[in-house]
């Protein structure tokens, strides 16, 4: 986080970031439900040394996303939408792992 605070002061969003972001934001997309976590895991496998290194890691990780990961991300989001509609917009997260 120190890297983010120093490189992107008051501009980054995430856990303990300076920008409040609701966990159940209506603006969430399929990227928020899986893909960002996937990319974060790839990008942060090793500690970045410079801003340029971080930017290159992010670019390479995005370019290397396997097609099946993208298809799975979209399918999972569609599944979440169906659960949400069946629950009339109510709580449905408890049904995701059943």
PDB file of N, CA and C in Angstrom:
ATOM      1  N   UNK A   1       0.816  -1.189   0.000  1.00  0.00           N
ATOM      2  CA  UNK A   1       0.000   0.000   0.000  1.00  0.00           C
ATOM      3  C   UNK A   1       0.863   1.256   0.000  1.00  0.00           C
ATOM      4  N   UNK A   2       2.025   1.166   0.592  1.00  0.00           N
ATOM      5  CA  UNK A   2       2.903   2.332   0.605  1.00  0.00           C
ATOM      6  C   UNK A   2       3.211   2.765  -0.828  1.00  0.00           C
ATOM      7  N   UNK A   3       3.458   1.773  -1.696  1.00  0.00           N
ATOM      8  CA  UNK A   3       3.735   2.081  -3.100  1.00  0.00           C
ATOM      9  C   UNK A   3       2.564   2.835  -3.718  1.00  0.00           C
ATOM     10  N   UNK A   4       1.340   2.361  -3.463  1.00  0.00           N
ATOM     11  CA  UNK A   4       0.158   3.018  -4.017  1.00  0.00           C
ATOM     12  C   UNK A   4      -0.012   4.413  -3.441  1.00  0.00           C
ATOM     13  N   UNK A   5       0.178   4.552  -2.122  1.00  0.00           N
ATOM     14  CA  UNK A   5       0.059   5.866  -1.489  1.00  0.00           C
ATOM     15  C   UNK A   5       1.071   6.857  -2.059  1.00  0.00           C
ATOM     16  N   UNK A   6       2.282   6.382  -2.290  1.00  0.00           N
ATOM     17  CA  UNK A   6       3.331   7.266  -2.804  1.00  0.00           C
ATOM     18  C   UNK A   6       3.161   7.550  -4.298  1.00  0.00           C
ATOM     19  N   UNK A   7       2.765   6.545  -5.043  1.00  0.00           N
ATOM     20  CA  UNK A   7       2.660   6.694  -6.497  1.00  0.00           C
ATOM     21  C   UNK A   7       1.342   7.307  -6.952  1.00  0.00           C
ATOM     22  N   UNK A   8       0.275   7.019  -6.213  1.00  0.00           N
ATOM     23  CA  UNK A   8      -1.063   7.482  -6.597  1.00  0.00           C
ATOM     24  C   UNK A   8      -1.768   8.089  -5.386  1.00  0.00           C
ATOM     25  N   UNK A   9      -1.225   9.166  -4.818  1.00  0.00           N
ATOM     26  CA  UNK A   9      -1.812   9.733  -3.602  1.00  0.00           C
ATOM     27  C   UNK A   9      -3.268  10.153  -3.811  1.00  0.00           C
ATOM     28  N   UNK A  10      -4.117   9.662  -2.913  1.00  0.00           N
ATOM     29  CA  UNK A  10      -5.548   9.980  -2.927  1.00  0.00           C
ATOM     30  C   UNK A  10      -6.243   9.618  -4.229  1.00  0.00           C
ATOM     31  N   UNK A  11      -5.707   8.613  -4.967  1.00  0.00           N
ATOM     32  CA  UNK A  11      -6.321   8.234  -6.237  1.00  0.00           C
ATOM     33  C   UNK A  11      -6.577   6.753  -6.392  1.00  0.00           C
ATOM     34  N   UNK A  12      -6.123   5.900  -5.489  1.00  0.00           N
ATOM     35  CA  UNK A  12      -6.309   4.463  -5.681  1.00  0.00           C
ATOM     36  C   UNK A  12      -7.482   3.969  -4.844  1.00  0.00           C
ATOM     37  N   UNK A  13      -8.123   2.915  -5.349  1.00  0.00           N
ATOM     38  CA  UNK A  13      -9.295   2.336  -4.693  1.00  0.00           C
ATOM     39  C   UNK A  13      -8.970   0.912  -4.301  1.00  0.00           C
ATOM     40  N   UNK A  14      -9.252   0.558  -3.073  1.00  0.00           N
ATOM     41  CA  UNK A  14      -9.006  -0.792  -2.585  1.00  0.00           C
ATOM     42  C   UNK A  14      -9.156  -0.827  -1.082  1.00  0.00           C
ATOM     43  N   UNK A  15      -8.932  -1.990  -0.494  1.00  0.00           N
ATOM     44  CA  UNK A  15      -9.019  -2.122   0.952  1.00  0.00           C
ATOM     45  C   UNK A  15      -8.036  -1.149   1.603  1.00  0.00           C
ATOM     46  N   UNK A  16      -8.535  -0.380   2.555  1.00  0.00           N
ATOM     47  CA  UNK A  16      -7.759   0.635   3.278  1.00  0.00           C
ATOM     48  C   UNK A  16      -7.272   1.773   2.383  1.00  0.00           C
ATOM     49  N   UNK A  17      -7.950   1.989   1.267  1.00  0.00           N
ATOM     50  CA  UNK A  17      -7.565   3.090   0.381  1.00  0.00           C
ATOM     51  C   UNK A  17      -8.162   4.395   0.897  1.00  0.00           C
ATOM     52  N   UNK A  18      -7.673   5.525   0.400  1.00  0.00           N
ATOM     53  CA  UNK A  18      -8.213   6.809   0.831  1.00  0.00           C
ATOM     54  C   UNK A  18      -9.590   7.108   0.242  1.00  0.00           C
ATOM     55  N   UNK A  19     -10.017   6.335  -0.745  1.00  0.00           N
ATOM     56  CA  UNK A  19     -11.310   6.551  -1.386  1.00  0.00           C
ATOM     57  C   UNK A  19     -12.279   5.473  -0.916  1.00  0.00           C
ATOM     58  N   UNK A  20     -13.353   5.910  -0.286  1.00  0.00           N
ATOM     59  CA  UNK A  20     -14.362   4.953   0.187  1.00  0.00           C
ATOM     60  C   UNK A  20     -15.094   4.375  -1.016  1.00  0.00           C
ATOM     61  N   UNK A  21     -15.276   3.074  -1.018  1.00  0.00           N
ATOM     62  CA  UNK A  21     -15.966   2.403  -2.115  1.00  0.00           C
ATOM     63  C   UNK A  21     -16.856   1.342  -1.501  1.00  0.00           C
ATOM     64  N   UNK A  22     -18.168   1.461  -1.670  1.00  0.00           N
ATOM     65  CA  UNK A  22     -19.072   0.511  -1.020  1.00  0.00           C
ATOM     66  C   UNK A  22     -18.871  -0.917  -1.529  1.00  0.00           C
ATOM     67  N   UNK A  23     -18.848  -1.899  -0.611  1.00  0.00           N
ATOM     68  CA  UNK A  23     -18.616  -3.281  -1.021  1.00  0.00           C
ATOM     69  C   UNK A  23     -19.717  -3.849  -1.908  1.00  0.00           C
ATOM     70  N   UNK A  24     -20.905  -3.299  -1.836  1.00  0.00           N
ATOM     71  CA  UNK A  24     -22.013  -3.796  -2.653  1.00  0.00           C
ATOM     72  C   UNK A  24     -22.496  -2.712  -3.612  1.00  0.00           C
ATOM     73  N   UNK A  25     -21.559  -2.048  -4.237  1.00  0.00           N
ATOM     74  CA  UNK A  25     -21.872  -0.949  -5.138  1.00  0.00           C
ATOM     75  C   UNK A  25     -22.701  -1.435  -6.323  1.00  0.00           C
ATOM     76  N   UNK A  26     -23.736  -0.672  -6.703  1.00  0.00           N
ATOM     77  CA  UNK A  26     -24.519  -1.051  -7.886  1.00  0.00           C
ATOM     78  C   UNK A  26     -23.715  -0.908  -9.173  1.00  0.00           C
ATOM     79  N   UNK A  27     -22.543  -0.300  -9.083  1.00  0.00           N
ATOM     80  CA  UNK A  27     -21.710  -0.128 -10.267  1.00  0.00           C
ATOM     81  C   UNK A  27     -20.794  -1.315 -10.527  1.00  0.00           C
ATOM     82  N   UNK A  28     -20.857  -2.333  -9.676  1.00  0.00           N
ATOM     83  CA  UNK A  28     -19.953  -3.468  -9.836  1.00  0.00           C
ATOM     84  C   UNK A  28     -20.251  -4.226 -11.122  1.00  0.00           C
ATOM     85  N   UNK A  29     -19.203  -4.724 -11.743  1.00  0.00           N
ATOM     86  CA  UNK A  29     -19.333  -5.473 -12.989  1.00  0.00           C
ATOM     87  C   UNK A  29     -18.680  -6.839 -12.821  1.00  0.00           C
ATOM     88  N   UNK A  30     -18.707  -7.628 -13.877  1.00  0.00           N
ATOM     89  CA  UNK A  30     -18.072  -8.943 -13.809  1.00  0.00           C
ATOM     90  C   UNK A  30     -16.579  -8.820 -13.523  1.00  0.00           C
ATOM     91  N   UNK A  31     -15.981  -7.720 -13.921  1.00  0.00           N
ATOM     92  CA  UNK A  31     -14.567  -7.510 -13.613  1.00  0.00           C
ATOM     93  C   UNK A  31     -14.352  -7.463 -12.106  1.00  0.00           C
ATOM     94  N   UNK A  32     -15.270  -6.810 -11.404  1.00  0.00           N
ATOM     95  CA  UNK A  32     -15.132  -6.670  -9.954  1.00  0.00           C
ATOM     96  C   UNK A  32     -15.317  -7.987  -9.223  1.00  0.00           C
ATOM     97  N   UNK A  33     -16.090  -8.897  -9.779  1.00  0.00           N
ATOM     98  CA  UNK A  33     -16.381 -10.137  -9.070  1.00  0.00           C
ATOM     99  C   UNK A  33     -15.292 -11.186  -9.214  1.00  0.00           C
ATOM    100  N   UNK A  34     -14.436 -11.055 -10.195  1.00  0.00           N
ATOM    101  CA  UNK A  34     -13.394 -12.064 -10.330  1.00  0.00           C
ATOM    102  C   UNK A  34     -12.114 -11.547 -10.979  1.00  0.00           C
ATOM    103  N   UNK A  35     -12.244 -10.881 -12.090  1.00  0.00           N
ATOM    104  CA  UNK A  35     -11.077 -10.608 -12.923  1.00  0.00           C
ATOM    105  C   UNK A  35     -10.025  -9.742 -12.240  1.00  0.00           C
ATOM    106  N   UNK A  36     -10.433  -8.723 -11.489  1.00  0.00           N
ATOM    107  CA  UNK A  36      -9.434  -7.878 -10.819  1.00  0.00           C
ATOM    108  C   UNK A  36      -8.644  -8.699  -9.815  1.00  0.00           C
ATOM    109  N   UNK A  37      -9.306  -9.597  -9.101  1.00  0.00           N
ATOM    110  CA  UNK A  37      -8.589 -10.459  -8.155  1.00  0.00           C
ATOM    111  C   UNK A  37      -7.607 -11.371  -8.864  1.00  0.00           C
ATOM    112  N   UNK A  38      -8.019 -11.888  -9.997  1.00  0.00           N
ATOM    113  CA  UNK A  38      -7.140 -12.743 -10.802  1.00  0.00           C
ATOM    114  C   UNK A  38      -5.898 -11.959 -11.235  1.00  0.00           C
ATOM    115  N   UNK A  39      -6.122 -10.767 -11.796  1.00  0.00           N
ATOM    116  CA  UNK A  39      -5.001  -9.947 -12.255  1.00  0.00           C
ATOM    117  C   UNK A  39      -4.090  -9.540 -11.102  1.00  0.00           C
ATOM    118  N   UNK A  40      -4.690  -9.200  -9.981  1.00  0.00           N
ATOM    119  CA  UNK A  40      -3.896  -8.815  -8.812  1.00  0.00           C
ATOM    120  C   UNK A  40      -2.976  -9.960  -8.398  1.00  0.00           C
ATOM    121  N   UNK A  41      -3.498 -11.176  -8.431  1.00  0.00           N
ATOM    122  CA  UNK A  41      -2.684 -12.335  -8.082  1.00  0.00           C
ATOM    123  C   UNK A  41      -1.503 -12.516  -9.021  1.00  0.00           C
ATOM    124  N   UNK A  42      -1.728 -12.269 -10.312  1.00  0.00           N
ATOM    125  CA  UNK A  42      -0.653 -12.405 -11.300  1.00  0.00           C
ATOM    126  C   UNK A  42       0.357 -11.265 -11.154  1.00  0.00           C
ATOM    127  N   UNK A  43      -0.143 -10.039 -11.057  1.00  0.00           N
ATOM    128  CA  UNK A  43       0.729  -8.860 -11.011  1.00  0.00           C
ATOM    129  C   UNK A  43       1.590  -8.837  -9.751  1.00  0.00           C
ATOM    130  N   UNK A  44       1.024  -9.257  -8.626  1.00  0.00           N
ATOM    131  CA  UNK A  44       1.742  -9.164  -7.357  1.00  0.00           C
ATOM    132  C   UNK A  44       2.429 -10.459  -6.941  1.00  0.00           C
ATOM    133  N   UNK A  45       2.670 -11.365  -7.888  1.00  0.00           N
ATOM    134  CA  UNK A  45       3.421 -12.583  -7.555  1.00  0.00           C
ATOM    135  C   UNK A  45       4.790 -12.231  -6.984  1.00  0.00           C
ATOM    136  N   UNK A  46       5.365 -11.178  -7.517  1.00  0.00           N
ATOM    137  CA  UNK A  46       6.642 -10.660  -7.019  1.00  0.00           C
ATOM    138  C   UNK A  46       6.463  -9.175  -6.741  1.00  0.00           C
ATOM    139  N   UNK A  47       7.243  -8.658  -5.812  1.00  0.00           N
ATOM    140  CA  UNK A  47       7.142  -7.242  -5.469  1.00  0.00           C
ATOM    141  C   UNK A  47       7.680  -6.382  -6.611  1.00  0.00           C
ATOM    142  N   UNK A  48       6.940  -5.345  -6.936  1.00  0.00           N
ATOM    143  CA  UNK A  48       7.354  -4.430  -7.989  1.00  0.00           C
ATOM    144  C   UNK A  48       8.407  -3.466  -7.448  1.00  0.00           C
ATOM    145  N   UNK A  49       9.303  -3.054  -8.321  1.00  0.00           N
ATOM    146  CA  UNK A  49      10.390  -2.176  -7.892  1.00  0.00           C
ATOM    147  C   UNK A  49      10.201  -0.728  -8.322  1.00  0.00           C
ATOM    148  N   UNK A  50       9.528  -0.517  -9.428  1.00  0.00           N
ATOM    149  CA  UNK A  50       9.327   0.846  -9.928  1.00  0.00           C
ATOM    150  C   UNK A  50       7.923   0.978 -10.507  1.00  0.00           C
ATOM    151  N   UNK A  51       7.530   2.204 -10.733  1.00  0.00           N
ATOM    152  CA  UNK A  51       6.231   2.454 -11.354  1.00  0.00           C
ATOM    153  C   UNK A  51       6.194   1.831 -12.758  1.00  0.00           C
ATOM    154  N   UNK A  52       7.268   2.000 -13.503  1.00  0.00           N
ATOM    155  CA  UNK A  52       7.343   1.436 -14.855  1.00  0.00           C
ATOM    156  C   UNK A  52       7.220  -0.085 -14.821  1.00  0.00           C
ATOM    157  N   UNK A  53       7.879  -0.701 -13.861  1.00  0.00           N
ATOM    158  CA  UNK A  53       7.789  -2.152 -13.701  1.00  0.00           C
ATOM    159  C   UNK A  53       6.345  -2.564 -13.429  1.00  0.00           C
ATOM    160  N   UNK A  54       5.667  -1.821 -12.549  1.00  0.00           N
ATOM    161  CA  UNK A  54       4.267  -2.131 -12.226  1.00  0.00           C
ATOM    162  C   UNK A  54       3.390  -1.985 -13.462  1.00  0.00           C
ATOM    163  N   UNK A  55       3.564  -0.915 -14.208  1.00  0.00           N
ATOM    164  CA  UNK A  55       2.770  -0.704 -15.419  1.00  0.00           C
ATOM    165  C   UNK A  55       3.001  -1.834 -16.426  1.00  0.00           C
ATOM    166  N   UNK A  56       4.248  -2.240 -16.587  1.00  0.00           N
ATOM    167  CA  UNK A  56       4.560  -3.337 -17.507  1.00  0.00           C
ATOM    168  C   UNK A  56       3.956  -4.650 -17.038  1.00  0.00           C
ATOM    169  N   UNK A  57       3.996  -4.906 -15.739  1.00  0.00           N
ATOM    170  CA  UNK A  57       3.392  -6.129 -15.198  1.00  0.00           C
ATOM    171  C   UNK A  57       1.896  -6.162 -15.481  1.00  0.00           C
ATOM    172  N   UNK A  58       1.241  -5.026 -15.271  1.00  0.00           N
ATOM    173  CA  UNK A  58      -0.206  -4.948 -15.499  1.00  0.00           C
ATOM    174  C   UNK A  58      -0.512  -5.182 -16.976  1.00  0.00           C
ATOM    175  N   UNK A  59       0.231  -4.538 -17.855  1.00  0.00           N
ATOM    176  CA  UNK A  59       0.015  -4.734 -19.301  1.00  0.00           C
ATOM    177  C   UNK A  59       0.196  -6.198 -19.699  1.00  0.00           C
ATOM    178  N   UNK A  60       1.301  -6.789 -19.242  1.00  0.00           N
ATOM    179  CA  UNK A  60       1.574  -8.193 -19.596  1.00  0.00           C
ATOM    180  C   UNK A  60       0.491  -9.121 -19.046  1.00  0.00           C
ATOM    181  N   UNK A  61       0.049  -8.858 -17.820  1.00  0.00           N
ATOM    182  CA  UNK A  61      -0.981  -9.705 -17.214  1.00  0.00           C
ATOM    183  C   UNK A  61      -2.286  -9.596 -17.992  1.00  0.00           C
ATOM    184  N   UNK A  62      -2.648  -8.386 -18.408  1.00  0.00           N
ATOM    185  CA  UNK A  62      -3.883  -8.199 -19.179  1.00  0.00           C
ATOM    186  C   UNK A  62      -3.793  -8.865 -20.547  1.00  0.00           C
ATOM    187  N   UNK A  63      -2.642  -8.744 -21.187  1.00  0.00           N
ATOM    188  CA  UNK A  63      -2.459  -9.353 -22.510  1.00  0.00           C
ATOM    189  C   UNK A  63      -2.464 -10.874 -22.448  1.00  0.00           C
ATOM    190  N   UNK A  64      -2.141 -11.430 -21.288  1.00  0.00           N
ATOM    191  CA  UNK A  64      -2.006 -12.886 -21.166  1.00  0.00           C
ATOM    192  C   UNK A  64      -3.216 -13.565 -20.533  1.00  0.00           C
ATOM    193  N   UNK A  65      -4.307 -12.829 -20.331  1.00  0.00           N
ATOM    194  CA  UNK A  65      -5.492 -13.447 -19.733  1.00  0.00           C
ATOM    195  C   UNK A  65      -5.997 -14.536 -20.681  1.00  0.00           C
ATOM    196  N   UNK A  66      -6.088 -15.766 -20.205  1.00  0.00           N
ATOM    197  CA  UNK A  66      -6.576 -16.851 -21.066  1.00  0.00           C
ATOM    198  C   UNK A  66      -8.054 -16.660 -21.436  1.00  0.00           C
ATOM    199  N   UNK A  67      -8.396 -17.064 -22.628  1.00  0.00           N
ATOM    200  CA  UNK A  67      -9.777 -16.939 -23.110  1.00  0.00           C
ATOM    201  C   UNK A  67     -10.761 -17.610 -22.160  1.00  0.00           C
ATOM    202  N   UNK A  68     -10.399 -18.782 -21.634  1.00  0.00           N
ATOM    203  CA  UNK A  68     -11.328 -19.494 -20.748  1.00  0.00           C
ATOM    204  C   UNK A  68     -11.578 -18.708 -19.457  1.00  0.00           C
ATOM    205  N   UNK A  69     -10.615 -17.918 -19.016  1.00  0.00           N
ATOM    206  CA  UNK A  69     -10.814 -17.090 -17.822  1.00  0.00           C
ATOM    207  C   UNK A  69     -11.840 -15.996 -18.121  1.00  0.00           C
ATOM    208  N   UNK A  70     -11.734 -15.376 -19.285  1.00  0.00           N
ATOM    209  CA  UNK A  70     -12.706 -14.345 -19.661  1.00  0.00           C
ATOM    210  C   UNK A  70     -14.109 -14.931 -19.803  1.00  0.00           C
ATOM    211  N   UNK A  71     -14.214 -16.079 -20.453  1.00  0.00           N
ATOM    212  CA  UNK A  71     -15.525 -16.718 -20.623  1.00  0.00           C
ATOM    213  C   UNK A  71     -16.121 -17.112 -19.280  1.00  0.00           C
ATOM    214  N   UNK A  72     -15.301 -17.635 -18.403  1.00  0.00           N
ATOM    215  CA  UNK A  72     -15.760 -18.026 -17.074  1.00  0.00           C
ATOM    216  C   UNK A  72     -16.212 -16.811 -16.266  1.00  0.00           C
ATOM    217  N   UNK A  73     -15.498 -15.708 -16.405  1.00  0.00           N
ATOM    218  CA  UNK A  73     -15.856 -14.480 -15.692  1.00  0.00           C
ATOM    219  C   UNK A  73     -17.233 -13.995 -16.115  1.00  0.00           C
ATOM    220  N   UNK A  74     -17.484 -13.981 -17.407  1.00  0.00           N
ATOM    221  CA  UNK A  74     -18.783 -13.541 -17.917  1.00  0.00           C
ATOM    222  C   UNK A  74     -19.881 -14.509 -17.476  1.00  0.00           C
ATOM    223  N   UNK A  75     -19.636 -15.803 -17.565  1.00  0.00           N
ATOM    224  CA  UNK A  75     -20.638 -16.799 -17.167  1.00  0.00           C
ATOM    225  C   UNK A  75     -20.972 -16.669 -15.683  1.00  0.00           C
ATOM    226  N   UNK A  76     -19.969 -16.454 -14.858  1.00  0.00           N
ATOM    227  CA  UNK A  76     -20.200 -16.313 -13.420  1.00  0.00           C
ATOM    228  C   UNK A  76     -21.027 -15.060 -13.131  1.00  0.00           C
ATOM    229  N   UNK A  77     -20.739 -13.977 -13.836  1.00  0.00           N
ATOM    230  CA  UNK A  77     -21.499 -12.749 -13.629  1.00  0.00           C
ATOM    231  C   UNK A  77     -22.952 -12.945 -14.054  1.00  0.00           C
ATOM    232  N   UNK A  78     -23.172 -13.636 -15.174  1.00  0.00           N
ATOM    233  CA  UNK A  78     -24.542 -13.911 -15.616  1.00  0.00           C
ATOM    234  C   UNK A  78     -25.281 -14.743 -14.570  1.00  0.00           C
ATOM    235  N   UNK A  79     -24.574 -15.680 -13.965  1.00  0.00           N
ATOM    236  CA  UNK A  79     -25.173 -16.504 -12.910  1.00  0.00           C
ATOM    237  C   UNK A  79     -25.581 -15.632 -11.724  1.00  0.00           C
ATOM    238  N   UNK A  80     -24.711 -14.704 -11.335  1.00  0.00           N
ATOM    239  CA  UNK A  80     -25.026 -13.785 -10.237  1.00  0.00           C
ATOM    240  C   UNK A  80     -26.250 -12.940 -10.581  1.00  0.00           C
ATOM    241  N   UNK A  81     -26.329 -12.461 -11.812  1.00  0.00           N
ATOM    242  CA  UNK A  81     -27.482 -11.659 -12.221  1.00  0.00           C
ATOM    243  C   UNK A  81     -28.769 -12.467 -12.133  1.00  0.00           C
ATOM    244  N   UNK A  82     -28.728 -13.727 -12.562  1.00  0.00           N
ATOM    245  CA  UNK A  82     -29.918 -14.578 -12.480  1.00  0.00           C
ATOM    246  C   UNK A  82     -30.356 -14.780 -11.034  1.00  0.00           C
ATOM    247  N   UNK A  83     -29.401 -15.043 -10.142  1.00  0.00           N
ATOM    248  CA  UNK A  83     -29.736 -15.181  -8.723  1.00  0.00           C
ATOM    249  C   UNK A  83     -30.352 -13.890  -8.185  1.00  0.00           C
ATOM    250  N   UNK A  84     -29.784 -12.768  -8.567  1.00  0.00           N
ATOM    251  CA  UNK A  84     -30.288 -11.473  -8.103  1.00  0.00           C
ATOM    252  C   UNK A  84     -31.720 -11.244  -8.587  1.00  0.00           C
ATOM    253  N   UNK A  85     -31.983 -11.551  -9.858  1.00  0.00           N
ATOM    254  CA  UNK A  85     -33.336 -11.376 -10.391  1.00  0.00           C
ATOM    255  C   UNK A  85     -34.317 -12.326  -9.713  1.00  0.00           C
ATOM    256  N   UNK A  86     -33.911 -13.583  -9.487  1.00  0.00           N
ATOM    257  CA  UNK A  86     -34.789 -14.547  -8.823  1.00  0.00           C
ATOM    258  C   UNK A  86     -35.090 -14.145  -7.384  1.00  0.00           C
ATOM    259  N   UNK A  87     -34.169 -13.408  -6.768  1.00  0.00           N
ATOM    260  CA  UNK A  87     -34.370 -12.934  -5.394  1.00  0.00           C
ATOM    261  C   UNK A  87     -35.011 -11.544  -5.387  1.00  0.00           C
ATOM    262  N   UNK A  88     -35.494 -11.099  -6.545  1.00  0.00           N
ATOM    263  CA  UNK A  88     -36.104  -9.771  -6.676  1.00  0.00           C
ATOM    264  C   UNK A  88     -35.212  -8.667  -6.124  1.00  0.00           C
ATOM    265  N   UNK A  89     -33.925  -8.788  -6.380  1.00  0.00           N
ATOM    266  CA  UNK A  89     -32.970  -7.780  -5.942  1.00  0.00           C
ATOM    267  C   UNK A  89     -32.529  -7.927  -4.502  1.00  0.00           C
ATOM    268  N   UNK A  90     -33.030  -8.950  -3.823  1.00  0.00           N
ATOM    269  CA  UNK A  90     -32.668  -9.165  -2.421  1.00  0.00           C
ATOM    270  C   UNK A  90     -31.368  -9.938  -2.278  1.00  0.00           C
ATOM    271  N   UNK A  91     -31.112 -10.383  -1.073  1.00  0.00           N
ATOM    272  CA  UNK A  91     -29.892 -11.125  -0.771  1.00  0.00           C
ATOM    273  C   UNK A  91     -29.898 -12.476  -1.483  1.00  0.00           C
ATOM    274  N   UNK A  92     -28.810 -12.810  -2.123  1.00  0.00           N
ATOM    275  CA  UNK A  92     -28.708 -14.082  -2.836  1.00  0.00           C
ATOM    276  C   UNK A  92     -27.338 -14.725  -2.694  1.00  0.00           C
ATOM    277  N   UNK A  93     -26.381 -14.006  -2.093  1.00  0.00           N
ATOM    278  CA  UNK A  93     -25.013 -14.507  -2.019  1.00  0.00           C
ATOM    279  C   UNK A  93     -24.921 -15.872  -1.357  1.00  0.00           C
ATOM    280  N   UNK A  94     -25.826 -16.159  -0.428  1.00  0.00           N
ATOM    281  CA  UNK A  94     -25.814 -17.462   0.246  1.00  0.00           C
ATOM    282  C   UNK A  94     -26.125 -18.607  -0.717  1.00  0.00           C
ATOM    283  N   UNK A  95     -26.686 -18.314  -1.872  1.00  0.00           N
ATOM    284  CA  UNK A  95     -27.036 -19.345  -2.852  1.00  0.00           C
ATOM    285  C   UNK A  95     -25.899 -19.643  -3.829  1.00  0.00           C
ATOM    286  N   UNK A  96     -24.889 -18.785  -3.865  1.00  0.00           N
ATOM    287  CA  UNK A  96     -23.833 -18.925  -4.868  1.00  0.00           C
ATOM    288  C   UNK A  96     -23.018 -20.200  -4.723  1.00  0.00           C
ATOM    289  N   UNK A  97     -22.808 -20.666  -3.525  1.00  0.00           N
ATOM    290  CA  UNK A  97     -21.980 -21.859  -3.315  1.00  0.00           C
ATOM    291  C   UNK A  97     -22.803 -23.121  -3.112  1.00  0.00           C
ATOM    292  N   UNK A  98     -24.091 -23.038  -3.374  1.00  0.00           N
ATOM    293  CA  UNK A  98     -24.936 -24.227  -3.168  1.00  0.00           C
ATOM    294  C   UNK A  98     -25.083 -25.027  -4.436  1.00  0.00           C
TER     295      UNK A  98
END
